[in-house]
Short mmCIF file of C-alpha atoms in Angstrom, two decimals:
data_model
loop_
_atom_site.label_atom_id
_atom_site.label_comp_id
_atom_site.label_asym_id
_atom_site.label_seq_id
_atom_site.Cartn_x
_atom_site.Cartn_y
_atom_site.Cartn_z
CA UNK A 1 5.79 26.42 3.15
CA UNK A 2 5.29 22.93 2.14
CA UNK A 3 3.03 22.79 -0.95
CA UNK A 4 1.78 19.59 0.45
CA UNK A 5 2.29 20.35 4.01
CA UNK A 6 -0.04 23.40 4.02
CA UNK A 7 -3.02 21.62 2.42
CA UNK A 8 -6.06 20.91 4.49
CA UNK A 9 -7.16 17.27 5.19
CA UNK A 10 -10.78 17.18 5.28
CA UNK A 11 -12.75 14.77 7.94
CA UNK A 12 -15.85 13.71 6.15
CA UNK A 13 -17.28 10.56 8.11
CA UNK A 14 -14.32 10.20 10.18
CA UNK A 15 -13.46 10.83 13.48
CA UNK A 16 -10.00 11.55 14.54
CA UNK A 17 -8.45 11.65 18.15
CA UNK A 18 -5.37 13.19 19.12
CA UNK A 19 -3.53 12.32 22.15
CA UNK A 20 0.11 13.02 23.11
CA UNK A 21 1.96 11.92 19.68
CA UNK A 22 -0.83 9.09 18.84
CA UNK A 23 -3.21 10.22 15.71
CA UNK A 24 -6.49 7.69 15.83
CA UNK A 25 -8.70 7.91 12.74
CA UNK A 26 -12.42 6.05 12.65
CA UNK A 27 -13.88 5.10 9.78
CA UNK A 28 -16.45 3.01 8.57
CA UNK A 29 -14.08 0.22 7.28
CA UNK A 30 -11.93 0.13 10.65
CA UNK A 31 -9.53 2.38 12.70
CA UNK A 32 -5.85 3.39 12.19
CA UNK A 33 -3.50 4.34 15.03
CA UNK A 34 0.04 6.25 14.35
CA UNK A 35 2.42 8.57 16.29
CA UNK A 36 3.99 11.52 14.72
CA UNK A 37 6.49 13.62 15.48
CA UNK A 38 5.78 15.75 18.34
CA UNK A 39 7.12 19.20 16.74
CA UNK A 40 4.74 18.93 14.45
CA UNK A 41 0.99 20.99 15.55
CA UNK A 42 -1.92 18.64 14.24
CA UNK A 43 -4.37 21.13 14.59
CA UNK A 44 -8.50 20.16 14.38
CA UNK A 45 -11.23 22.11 13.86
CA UNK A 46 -14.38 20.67 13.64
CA UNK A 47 -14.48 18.76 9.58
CA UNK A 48 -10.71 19.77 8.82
CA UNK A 49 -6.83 19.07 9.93
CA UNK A 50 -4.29 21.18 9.71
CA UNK A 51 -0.87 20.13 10.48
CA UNK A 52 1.82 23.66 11.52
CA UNK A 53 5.66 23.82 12.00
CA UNK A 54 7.11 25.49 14.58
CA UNK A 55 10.41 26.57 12.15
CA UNK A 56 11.97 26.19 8.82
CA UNK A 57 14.95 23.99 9.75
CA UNK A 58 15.12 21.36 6.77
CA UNK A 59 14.14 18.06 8.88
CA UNK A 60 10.85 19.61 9.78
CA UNK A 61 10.16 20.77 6.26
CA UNK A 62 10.64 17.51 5.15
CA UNK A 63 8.38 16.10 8.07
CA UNK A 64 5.94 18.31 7.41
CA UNK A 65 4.70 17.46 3.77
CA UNK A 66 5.01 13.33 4.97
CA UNK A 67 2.90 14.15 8.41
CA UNK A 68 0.48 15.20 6.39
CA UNK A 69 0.29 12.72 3.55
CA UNK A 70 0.52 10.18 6.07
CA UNK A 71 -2.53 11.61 7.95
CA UNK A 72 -4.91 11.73 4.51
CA UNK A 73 -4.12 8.23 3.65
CA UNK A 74 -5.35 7.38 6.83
CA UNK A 75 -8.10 8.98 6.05
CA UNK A 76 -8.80 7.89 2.98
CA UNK A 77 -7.70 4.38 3.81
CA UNK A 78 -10.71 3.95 6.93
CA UNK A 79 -13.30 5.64 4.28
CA UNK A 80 -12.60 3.98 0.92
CA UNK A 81 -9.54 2.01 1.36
CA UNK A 82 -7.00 0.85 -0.96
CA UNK A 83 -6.28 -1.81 -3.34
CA UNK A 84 -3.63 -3.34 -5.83
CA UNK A 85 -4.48 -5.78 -8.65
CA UNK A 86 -1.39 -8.45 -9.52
CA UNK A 87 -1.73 -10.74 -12.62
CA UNK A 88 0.20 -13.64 -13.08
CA UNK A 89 1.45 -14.11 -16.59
CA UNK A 90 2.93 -17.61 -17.49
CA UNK A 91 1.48 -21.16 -18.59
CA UNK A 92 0.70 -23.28 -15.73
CA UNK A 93 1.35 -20.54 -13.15
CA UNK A 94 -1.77 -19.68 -11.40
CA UNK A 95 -3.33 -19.46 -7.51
CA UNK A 96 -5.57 -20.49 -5.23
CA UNK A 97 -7.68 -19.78 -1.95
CA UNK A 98 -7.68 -21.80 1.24
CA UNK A 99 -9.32 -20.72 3.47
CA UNK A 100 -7.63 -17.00 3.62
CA UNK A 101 -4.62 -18.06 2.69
CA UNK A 102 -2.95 -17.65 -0.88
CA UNK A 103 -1.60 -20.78 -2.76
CA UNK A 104 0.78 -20.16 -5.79
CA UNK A 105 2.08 -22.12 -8.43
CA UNK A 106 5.02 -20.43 -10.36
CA UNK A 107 6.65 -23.26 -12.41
CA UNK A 108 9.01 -24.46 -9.35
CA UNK A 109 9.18 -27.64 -7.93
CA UNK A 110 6.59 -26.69 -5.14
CA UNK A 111 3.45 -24.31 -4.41
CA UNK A 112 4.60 -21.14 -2.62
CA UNK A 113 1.64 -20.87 0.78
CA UNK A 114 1.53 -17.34 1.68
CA UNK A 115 -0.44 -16.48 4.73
CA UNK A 116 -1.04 -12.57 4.71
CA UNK A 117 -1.77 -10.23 7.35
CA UNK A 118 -5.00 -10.40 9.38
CA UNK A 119 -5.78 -7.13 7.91
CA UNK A 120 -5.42 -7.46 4.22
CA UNK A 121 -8.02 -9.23 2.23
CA UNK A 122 -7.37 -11.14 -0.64
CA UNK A 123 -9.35 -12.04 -3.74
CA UNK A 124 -9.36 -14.38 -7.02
CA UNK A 125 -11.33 -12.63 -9.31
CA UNK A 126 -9.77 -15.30 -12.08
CA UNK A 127 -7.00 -17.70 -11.12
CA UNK A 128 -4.66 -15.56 -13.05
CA UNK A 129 -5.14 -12.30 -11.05
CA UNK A 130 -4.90 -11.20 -7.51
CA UNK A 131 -6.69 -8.27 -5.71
CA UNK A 132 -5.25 -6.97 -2.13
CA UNK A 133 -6.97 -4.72 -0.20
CA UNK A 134 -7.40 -3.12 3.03
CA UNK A 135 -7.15 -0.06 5.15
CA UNK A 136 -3.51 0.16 5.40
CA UNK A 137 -1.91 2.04 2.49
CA UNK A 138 1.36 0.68 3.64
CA UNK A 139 0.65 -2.66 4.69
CA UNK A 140 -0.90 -3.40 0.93
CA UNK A 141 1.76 -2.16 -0.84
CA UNK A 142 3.99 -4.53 1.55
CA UNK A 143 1.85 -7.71 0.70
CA UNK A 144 1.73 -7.07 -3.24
CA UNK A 145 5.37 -6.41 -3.62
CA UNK A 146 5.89 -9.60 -1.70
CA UNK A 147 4.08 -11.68 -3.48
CA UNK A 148 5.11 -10.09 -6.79
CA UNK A 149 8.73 -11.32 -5.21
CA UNK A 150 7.95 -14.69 -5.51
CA UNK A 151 8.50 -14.72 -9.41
CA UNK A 152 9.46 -10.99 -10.93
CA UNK A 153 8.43 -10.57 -14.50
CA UNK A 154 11.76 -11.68 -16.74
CA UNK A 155 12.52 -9.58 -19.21
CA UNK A 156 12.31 -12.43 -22.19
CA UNK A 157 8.40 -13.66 -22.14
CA UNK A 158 7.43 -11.48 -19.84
CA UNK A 159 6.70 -14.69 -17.41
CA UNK A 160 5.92 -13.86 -13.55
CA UNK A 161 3.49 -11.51 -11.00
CA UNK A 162 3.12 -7.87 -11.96
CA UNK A 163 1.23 -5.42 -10.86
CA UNK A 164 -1.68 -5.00 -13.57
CA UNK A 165 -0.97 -1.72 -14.81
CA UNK A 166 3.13 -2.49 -15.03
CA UNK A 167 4.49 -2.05 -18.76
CA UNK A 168 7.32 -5.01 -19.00
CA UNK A 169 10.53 -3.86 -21.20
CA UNK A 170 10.79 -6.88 -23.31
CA UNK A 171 14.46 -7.98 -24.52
CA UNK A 172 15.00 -9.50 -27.21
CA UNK A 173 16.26 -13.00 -27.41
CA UNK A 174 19.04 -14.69 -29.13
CA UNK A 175 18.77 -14.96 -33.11
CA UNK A 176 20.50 -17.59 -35.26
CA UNK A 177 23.71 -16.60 -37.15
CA UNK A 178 23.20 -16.93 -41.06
#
């Protein structure tokens, strides 16, 4: 068995519907809709989940430890949801809020206007770091790693958007022949 796979996903202030392949979890921050894999048994009984395979061929193995961390980020995601802090390191590179909408300046010739997902939320705590959350476990990893796109951390100064807890391997740079 799965070490993963076999654990029990508990339903604490959630309510989860399961139709067909279509897994619907409630929360108090929102609801999350996703289909699984019909081989896979999502089994609930009253306050837990339990998600069964039918055999031990090596593509349900595999599916069986990702139905179910799939299932308890859901879960956690509609309860307590999830978050990622960016800082942007560099002088004169900093953002901005309009509206909902994110406004970055990274040293080029131009501010980069990213509008994010309905979904995510996005806050300035200082104009130097960035804090994305929502629901959707996925869908906040998505919008960080985008906007740590926009201007990767060089290796040099250490100039760009990383995430906060990201440890930089610093190079170093060229010295002057004596």
């Amino acid at each position: 068995m799965s070490r993963v796979g076999k654990k029990i996903i508990e339903l604490k202030g959630v309510t989860v519907n399961h139709k067909d392949n279509l897994l619907t979890v409630k929360g108090k921050l929102g609801e999350l809709k996703k289909s699984f894999n019909p081989s896979l048994s999502i089994e609930i009984n009253g306050e837990e989940l339990q998600i069964k395979r039918p055999n031990d061929q090596k593509e349900i193995r595999a599916l069986h430890g990702l139905t179910r961390a799939l299932i308890q980020n859901m879960v956690t995601g509609v309860t307590d949801g999830f978050s990622k802090k960016l800082d942007i390191v560099g002088v004169g590179y900093r953002a901005e809020l309009k509206e909902n909408n994110l406004l970055l300046f990274l040293g080029y010739s131009h501010p980069i206007y990213f509008i994010p997902p309905k979904e995510i939320k996005i806050e300035l705590p200082t104009p130097t770091s960035i804090v994305i959350s929502g629901i959707d476990k996925e869908l906040v990893g998505l919008v960080a790693a985008k906007i740590r796109s926009f201007r990767k951390p060089e290796p040099y100064k250490g100039k760009g958007i990383k995430y906060t807890n990201e440890i930089i391997t610093r190079k170093a740079g060229k010295t002057a022949a004596g």
